[in-house]
Short mmCIF file of C-alpha atoms in Angstrom, two decimals:
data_model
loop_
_atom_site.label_atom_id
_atom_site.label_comp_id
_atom_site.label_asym_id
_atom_site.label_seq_id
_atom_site.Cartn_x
_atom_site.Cartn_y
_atom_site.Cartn_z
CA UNK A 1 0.00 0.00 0.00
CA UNK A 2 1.20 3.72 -0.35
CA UNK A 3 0.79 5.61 2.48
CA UNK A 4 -0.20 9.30 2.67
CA UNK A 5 0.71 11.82 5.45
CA UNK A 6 -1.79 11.59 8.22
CA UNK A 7 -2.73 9.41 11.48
CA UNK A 8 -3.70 5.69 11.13
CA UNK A 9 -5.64 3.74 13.92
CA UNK A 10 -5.27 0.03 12.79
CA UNK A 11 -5.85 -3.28 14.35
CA UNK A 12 -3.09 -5.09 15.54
CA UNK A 13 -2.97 -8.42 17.14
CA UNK A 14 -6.25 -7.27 18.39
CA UNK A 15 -5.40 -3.87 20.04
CA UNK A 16 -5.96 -0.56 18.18
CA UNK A 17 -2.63 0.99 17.44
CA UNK A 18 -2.16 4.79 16.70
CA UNK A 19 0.15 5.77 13.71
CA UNK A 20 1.38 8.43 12.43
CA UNK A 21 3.11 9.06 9.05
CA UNK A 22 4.96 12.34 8.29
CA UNK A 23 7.35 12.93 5.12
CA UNK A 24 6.09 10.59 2.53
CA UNK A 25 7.42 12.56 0.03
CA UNK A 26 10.70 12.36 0.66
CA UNK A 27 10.41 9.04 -0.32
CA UNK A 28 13.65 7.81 1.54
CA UNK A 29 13.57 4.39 3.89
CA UNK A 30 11.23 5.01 6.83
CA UNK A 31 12.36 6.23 10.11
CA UNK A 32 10.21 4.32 12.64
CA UNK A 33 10.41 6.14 16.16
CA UNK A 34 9.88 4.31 19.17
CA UNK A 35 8.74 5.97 22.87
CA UNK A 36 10.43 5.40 25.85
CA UNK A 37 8.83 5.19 29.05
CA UNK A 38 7.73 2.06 29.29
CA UNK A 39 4.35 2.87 28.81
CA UNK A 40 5.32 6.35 27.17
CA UNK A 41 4.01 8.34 24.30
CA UNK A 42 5.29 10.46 21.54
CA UNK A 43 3.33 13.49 22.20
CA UNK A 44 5.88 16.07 22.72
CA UNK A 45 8.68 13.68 20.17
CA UNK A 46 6.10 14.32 17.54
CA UNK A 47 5.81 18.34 18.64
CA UNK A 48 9.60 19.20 18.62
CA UNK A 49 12.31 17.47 17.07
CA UNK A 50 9.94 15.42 14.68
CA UNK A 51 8.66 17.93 12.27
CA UNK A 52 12.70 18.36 11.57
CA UNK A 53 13.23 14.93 11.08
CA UNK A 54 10.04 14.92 8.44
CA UNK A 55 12.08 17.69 6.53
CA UNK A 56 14.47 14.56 5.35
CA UNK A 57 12.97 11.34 6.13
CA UNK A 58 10.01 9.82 5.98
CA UNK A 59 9.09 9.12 9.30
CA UNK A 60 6.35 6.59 11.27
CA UNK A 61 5.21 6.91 14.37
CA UNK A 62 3.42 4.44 16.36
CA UNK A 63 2.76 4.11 20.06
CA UNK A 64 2.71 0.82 21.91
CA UNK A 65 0.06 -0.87 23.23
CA UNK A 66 -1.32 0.42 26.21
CA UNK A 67 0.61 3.47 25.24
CA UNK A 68 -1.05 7.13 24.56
CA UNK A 69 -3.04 6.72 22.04
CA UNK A 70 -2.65 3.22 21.32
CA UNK A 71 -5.28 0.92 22.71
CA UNK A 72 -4.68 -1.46 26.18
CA UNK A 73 -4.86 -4.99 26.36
CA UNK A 74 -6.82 -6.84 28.30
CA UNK A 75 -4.54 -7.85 30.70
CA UNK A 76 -1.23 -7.26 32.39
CA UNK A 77 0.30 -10.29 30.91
CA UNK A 78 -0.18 -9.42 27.74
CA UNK A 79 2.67 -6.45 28.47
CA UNK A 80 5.79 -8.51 27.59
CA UNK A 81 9.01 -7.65 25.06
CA UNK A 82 7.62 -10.52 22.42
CA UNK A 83 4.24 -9.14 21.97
CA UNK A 84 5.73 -5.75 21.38
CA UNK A 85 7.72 -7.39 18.97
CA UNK A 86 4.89 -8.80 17.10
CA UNK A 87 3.29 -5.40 17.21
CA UNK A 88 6.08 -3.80 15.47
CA UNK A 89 6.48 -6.77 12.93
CA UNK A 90 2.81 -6.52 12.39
CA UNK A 91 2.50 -2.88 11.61
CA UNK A 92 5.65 -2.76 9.54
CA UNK A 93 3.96 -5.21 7.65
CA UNK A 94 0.90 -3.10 7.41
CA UNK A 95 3.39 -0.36 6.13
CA UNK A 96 4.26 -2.53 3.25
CA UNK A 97 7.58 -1.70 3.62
CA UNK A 98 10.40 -4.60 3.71
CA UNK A 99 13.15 -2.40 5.39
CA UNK A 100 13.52 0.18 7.77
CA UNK A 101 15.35 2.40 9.97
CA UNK A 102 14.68 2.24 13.95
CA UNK A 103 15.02 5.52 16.44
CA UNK A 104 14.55 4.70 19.94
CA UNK A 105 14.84 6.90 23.11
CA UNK A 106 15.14 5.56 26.22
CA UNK A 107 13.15 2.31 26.76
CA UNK A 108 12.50 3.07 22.97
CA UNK A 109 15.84 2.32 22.38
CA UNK A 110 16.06 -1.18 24.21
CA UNK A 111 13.24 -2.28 22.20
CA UNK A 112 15.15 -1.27 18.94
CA UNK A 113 17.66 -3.29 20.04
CA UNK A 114 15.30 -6.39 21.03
CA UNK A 115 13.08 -5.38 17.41
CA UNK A 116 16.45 -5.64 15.09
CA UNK A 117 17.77 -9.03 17.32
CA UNK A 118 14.02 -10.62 16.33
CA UNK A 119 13.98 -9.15 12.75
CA UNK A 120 17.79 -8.53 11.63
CA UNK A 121 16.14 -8.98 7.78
CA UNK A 122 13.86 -6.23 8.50
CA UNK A 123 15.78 -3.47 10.23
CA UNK A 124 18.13 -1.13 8.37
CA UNK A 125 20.38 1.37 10.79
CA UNK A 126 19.43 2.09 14.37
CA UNK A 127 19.39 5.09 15.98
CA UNK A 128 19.53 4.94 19.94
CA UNK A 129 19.30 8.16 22.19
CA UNK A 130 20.17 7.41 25.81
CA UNK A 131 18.64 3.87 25.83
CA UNK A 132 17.94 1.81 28.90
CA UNK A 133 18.77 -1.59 29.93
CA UNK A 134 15.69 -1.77 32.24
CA UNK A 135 16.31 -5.40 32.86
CA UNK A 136 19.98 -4.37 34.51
CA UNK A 137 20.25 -3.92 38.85
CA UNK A 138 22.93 -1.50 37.77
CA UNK A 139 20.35 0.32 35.75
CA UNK A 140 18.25 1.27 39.08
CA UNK A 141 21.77 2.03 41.12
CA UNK A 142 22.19 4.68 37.91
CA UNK A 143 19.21 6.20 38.93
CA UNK A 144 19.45 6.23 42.66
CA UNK A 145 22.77 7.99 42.16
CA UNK A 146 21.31 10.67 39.84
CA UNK A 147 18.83 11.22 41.91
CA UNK A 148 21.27 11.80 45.03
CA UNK A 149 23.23 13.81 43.05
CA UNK A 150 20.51 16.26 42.34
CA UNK A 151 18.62 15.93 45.75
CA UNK A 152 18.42 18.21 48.63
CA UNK A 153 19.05 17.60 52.25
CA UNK A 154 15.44 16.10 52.76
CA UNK A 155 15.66 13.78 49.66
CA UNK A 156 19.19 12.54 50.46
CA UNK A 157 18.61 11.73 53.79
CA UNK A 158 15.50 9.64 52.71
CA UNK A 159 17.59 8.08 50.24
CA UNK A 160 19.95 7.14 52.66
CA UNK A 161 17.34 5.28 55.21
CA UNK A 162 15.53 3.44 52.06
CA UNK A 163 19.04 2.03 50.49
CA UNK A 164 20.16 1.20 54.58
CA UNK A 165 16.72 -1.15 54.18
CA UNK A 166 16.98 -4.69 53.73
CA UNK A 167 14.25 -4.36 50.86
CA UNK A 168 15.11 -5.84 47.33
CA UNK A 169 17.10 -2.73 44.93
CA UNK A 170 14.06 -2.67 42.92
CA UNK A 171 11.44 -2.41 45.77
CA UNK A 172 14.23 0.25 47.38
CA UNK A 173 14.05 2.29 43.72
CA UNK A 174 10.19 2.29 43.31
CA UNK A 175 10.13 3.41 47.44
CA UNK A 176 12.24 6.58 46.70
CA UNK A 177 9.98 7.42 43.39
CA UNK A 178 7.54 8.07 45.97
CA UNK A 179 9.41 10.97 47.61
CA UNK A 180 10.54 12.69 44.54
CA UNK A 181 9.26 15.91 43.71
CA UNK A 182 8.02 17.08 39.98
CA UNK A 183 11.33 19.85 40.14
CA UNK A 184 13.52 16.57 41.00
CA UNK A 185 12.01 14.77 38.54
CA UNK A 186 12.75 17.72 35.81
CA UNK A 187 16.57 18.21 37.59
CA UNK A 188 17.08 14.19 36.97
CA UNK A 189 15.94 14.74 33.40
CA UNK A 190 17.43 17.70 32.19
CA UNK A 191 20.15 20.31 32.28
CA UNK A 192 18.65 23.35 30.96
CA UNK A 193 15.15 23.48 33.18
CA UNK A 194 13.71 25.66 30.36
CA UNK A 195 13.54 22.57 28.16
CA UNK A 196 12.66 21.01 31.65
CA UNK A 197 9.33 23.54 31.35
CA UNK A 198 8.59 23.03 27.98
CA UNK A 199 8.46 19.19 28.28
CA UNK A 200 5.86 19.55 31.68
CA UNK A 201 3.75 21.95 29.41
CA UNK A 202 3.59 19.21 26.39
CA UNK A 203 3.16 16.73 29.12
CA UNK A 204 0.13 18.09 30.60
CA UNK A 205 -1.30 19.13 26.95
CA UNK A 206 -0.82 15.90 25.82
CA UNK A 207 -3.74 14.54 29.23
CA UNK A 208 -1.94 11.20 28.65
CA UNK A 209 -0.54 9.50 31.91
CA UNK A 210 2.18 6.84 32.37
CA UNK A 211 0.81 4.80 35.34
CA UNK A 212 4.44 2.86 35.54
CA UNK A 213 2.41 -0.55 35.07
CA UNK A 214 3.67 -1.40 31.90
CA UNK A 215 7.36 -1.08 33.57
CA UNK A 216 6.39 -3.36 36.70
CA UNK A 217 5.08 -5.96 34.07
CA UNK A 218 8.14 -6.05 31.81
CA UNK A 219 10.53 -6.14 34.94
CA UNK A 220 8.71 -9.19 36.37
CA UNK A 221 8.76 -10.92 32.58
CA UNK A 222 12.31 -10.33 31.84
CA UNK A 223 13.57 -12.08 28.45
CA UNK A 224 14.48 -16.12 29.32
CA UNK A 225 18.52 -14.56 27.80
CA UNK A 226 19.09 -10.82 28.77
CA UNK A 227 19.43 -8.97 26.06
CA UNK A 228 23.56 -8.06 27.09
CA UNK A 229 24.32 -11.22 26.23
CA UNK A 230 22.46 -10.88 22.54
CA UNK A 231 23.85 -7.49 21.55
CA UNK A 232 26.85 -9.03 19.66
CA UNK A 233 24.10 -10.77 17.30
CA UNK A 234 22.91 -7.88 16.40
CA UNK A 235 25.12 -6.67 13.07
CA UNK A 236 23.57 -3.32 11.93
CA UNK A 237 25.13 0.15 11.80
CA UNK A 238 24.37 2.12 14.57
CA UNK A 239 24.22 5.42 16.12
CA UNK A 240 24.23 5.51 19.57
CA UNK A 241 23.62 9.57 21.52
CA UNK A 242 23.90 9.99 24.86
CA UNK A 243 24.06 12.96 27.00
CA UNK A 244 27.25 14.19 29.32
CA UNK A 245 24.85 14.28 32.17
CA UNK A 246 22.58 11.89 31.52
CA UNK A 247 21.37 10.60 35.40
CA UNK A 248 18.83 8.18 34.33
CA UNK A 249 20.01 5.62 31.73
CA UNK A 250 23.40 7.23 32.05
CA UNK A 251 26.98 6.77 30.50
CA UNK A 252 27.48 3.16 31.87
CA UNK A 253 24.66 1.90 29.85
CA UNK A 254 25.03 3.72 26.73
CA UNK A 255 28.93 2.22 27.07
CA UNK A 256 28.10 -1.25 27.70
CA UNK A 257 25.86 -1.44 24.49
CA UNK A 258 28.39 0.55 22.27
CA UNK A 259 31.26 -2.35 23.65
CA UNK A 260 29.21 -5.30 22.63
CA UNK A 261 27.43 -4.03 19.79
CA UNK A 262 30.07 -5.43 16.68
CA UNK A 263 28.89 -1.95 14.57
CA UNK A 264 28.36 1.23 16.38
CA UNK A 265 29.63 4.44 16.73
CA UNK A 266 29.06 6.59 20.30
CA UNK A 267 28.18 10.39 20.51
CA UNK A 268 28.57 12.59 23.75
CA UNK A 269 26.44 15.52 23.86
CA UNK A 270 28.35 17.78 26.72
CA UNK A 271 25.30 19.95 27.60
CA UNK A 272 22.49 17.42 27.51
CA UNK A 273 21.13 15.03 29.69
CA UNK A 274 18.68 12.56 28.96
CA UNK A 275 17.22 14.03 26.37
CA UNK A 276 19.87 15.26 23.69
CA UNK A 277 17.59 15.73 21.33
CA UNK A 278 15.39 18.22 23.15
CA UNK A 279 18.32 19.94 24.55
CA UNK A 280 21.04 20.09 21.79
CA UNK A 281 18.19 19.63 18.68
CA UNK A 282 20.59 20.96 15.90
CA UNK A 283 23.33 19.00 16.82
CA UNK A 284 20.90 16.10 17.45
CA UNK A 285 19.46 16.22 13.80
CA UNK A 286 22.63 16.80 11.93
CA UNK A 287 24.32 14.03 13.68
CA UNK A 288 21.01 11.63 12.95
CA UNK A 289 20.47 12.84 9.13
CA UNK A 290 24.63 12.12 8.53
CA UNK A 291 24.48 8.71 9.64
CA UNK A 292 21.11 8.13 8.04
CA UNK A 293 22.49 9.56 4.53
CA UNK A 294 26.34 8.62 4.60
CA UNK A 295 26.96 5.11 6.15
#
C-alpha cells in the first residue's frame, strides 16, 4: 500500500494501534520512532524534534500498546518484550515496507535493540538516544545515584534510610519514586530546566498518563537470555547519543551497548542530559540525518 501523510488507527494483534506518518514525500527508507517510558508516548517527540526529522525522512510513528493513544490490552500479561515485537512486525507489515530504519529513546531504544535481534532482515540502521537496559540492577543504582546527586538535604537523607533497608534494589528504587518531587524529577531529566518547562507543558497538553504498570510488568517478565548477552548478534550500523549528564540511563549503559554491539559508533552531547535531542536539537538532527544519509 502507499501511504499518505496523516494518522492511522489500525488493528493489531487485536489492540488498536495509533500511527502516524509524516514525510512521505521524501520518499527515503522510513524512520520508525519508538517511545520510551515504558508505557510512554510520543506526544511532545512528535511536537519538537519530529517535524525536523520529516524535513528529510520519511518518518512513522506508532505508540505501543497500552501506550497514549494506542489501545490497552486486556490484561497485564499481555505487556511482555515478544508481543511488542509482534506489534512492530505486524504494523511494519501493514506499512508494506520490507526495510527500515529504527530511532529509539530511552526504553524506545532497548526495544530497537530487542526489534532488530528478532527481525535482523527487517531493520536497516538504528538510531539509539540514551537507551535503557531496564532489565539491569545496575540500571536502578544509575538512577538512585542521579537522583542523590541532584537531591536536597530532605531527599538525600531519605535516600539514605531506604538504600540502609533490607528491601530488594528494585522495591528500594520504586520506594524513593515516591518521595521525589516534579522539580527533581525535571533536575534528573534535564540540564537546561527551560527545556525542563517546555516538556511539563507538552506533558500536561498531551492529558496522557504513564501509570508505571507497563514497567512493573516487563521487569517481572524479563527475556528467558538478557538482552547483554544478545547485543553481539545484532550486526547493523548504529548510532548511539547519549548525554554528558545523563542521570537516568546514564553513560554506563550507553557504554556497555556501544562495547558489545560489533557496529556502532558513540556520541557525547556535553550539555544534555537525557534528552539530547530536546536539549542540543541541531546537533541532534545533523548528527542523525549524517548517519542516516552517509553510512
Amino acid at each position: 500500500m502507499k501511504l499518505e501523510n496523516g494518522e492511522y488507527r489500525v488493528e493489531i494483534n487485536g489492540i488498536s494501534h495509533w500511527i502516524k506518518v509524516e514525510g512521505q514525500e521524501n520518499n527515503t527508507i522510513p524512520l520508525f520512532i519508538i517511545h520510551g517510558g515504558p508505557g510512554g508516548n510520543l506526544y511532545f517527540f512528535e511536537r519538537t524534534i519530529g517535524p525536523l526529522l520529516s524535513k528529510e525522512r520519511t518518518i512513522i510513528y506508532y505508540e505501543q500498546r497500552g501506550c497514549g493513544r494506542s489501545g490497552s490490552p486486556n490484561s497485564d500479561r499481555a505487556f511482555t518484550f515478544q508481543a511488542l515485537i509482534d506489534d512492530f512486525k505486524e504494523i511494519q507489515e501493514w506499512t508494506g515496507f520490507e526495510k527500515v530504519d529504527l530511532f529509539g529513546y530511552s526504553f524506545g531504544g532497548e526495544l530497537a535493540l530487542e526489534i532488530s535481534h528478532a527481525l535482523p532482515n527487517q531493520i536497516n540502521k538504528i538510531i539509539l538516544s540514551s537507551p535503557s537496559l531496564i532489565g539491569l540492577k545496575t540500571q536502578y543504582l544509575i538512577q538512585i545515584t542521579g537522583f542523590m546527586s541532584i537531591a536536597d538535604s530532605n531527599l538525600a537523607s531519605t535516600i539514605e534510610q531506604i538504600l540502609s533497608q533490607q528491601d530488594s534494589i528494585e522495591e528500594k528504587y520504586f520506594k524513593i519514586w515516591e518521595f521525589v518531587d516534579t522539580e527533581t524529577v525535571d533536575r534528573l531529566f534535564f540540564e537546561d530546566q527551560n527545556i525542563a518547562k517546555l516538556y511539563r507543558r507538552l506533558t500536561e497538553e498531551s492529558n496522557m498518563v504513564n501509570t508505571g504498570q507497563m514497567l512493573k510488568v516487563l521487569q517481572k517478565n524479563p527475556p528467558q537470555v538478557p538482552l547483554t548477552q544478545r547485543l553481539k548478534d545484532i550486526q547493523q550500523s548504529t548510532l548511539i547519543i547519549t548525554g554528558a549528564h545523563d542521570r537516568n540511563a546514564g553513560l554506563p549503559v550507553s557504554n556497555l551497548i556501544h562495547r558489545n554491539l560489533m557496529n556502532s559508533d558513540l556520541i557525547i552531547f556535553n550539555n544534555s542530559a537525557h534528552f539530547p535531542y530536546l536539549e542540543e536539537p541541531e546537533n541532534f538532527i545533523y548528527k542523525v540525518l549524517s548517519f542516516l544519509i552517509n553510512q
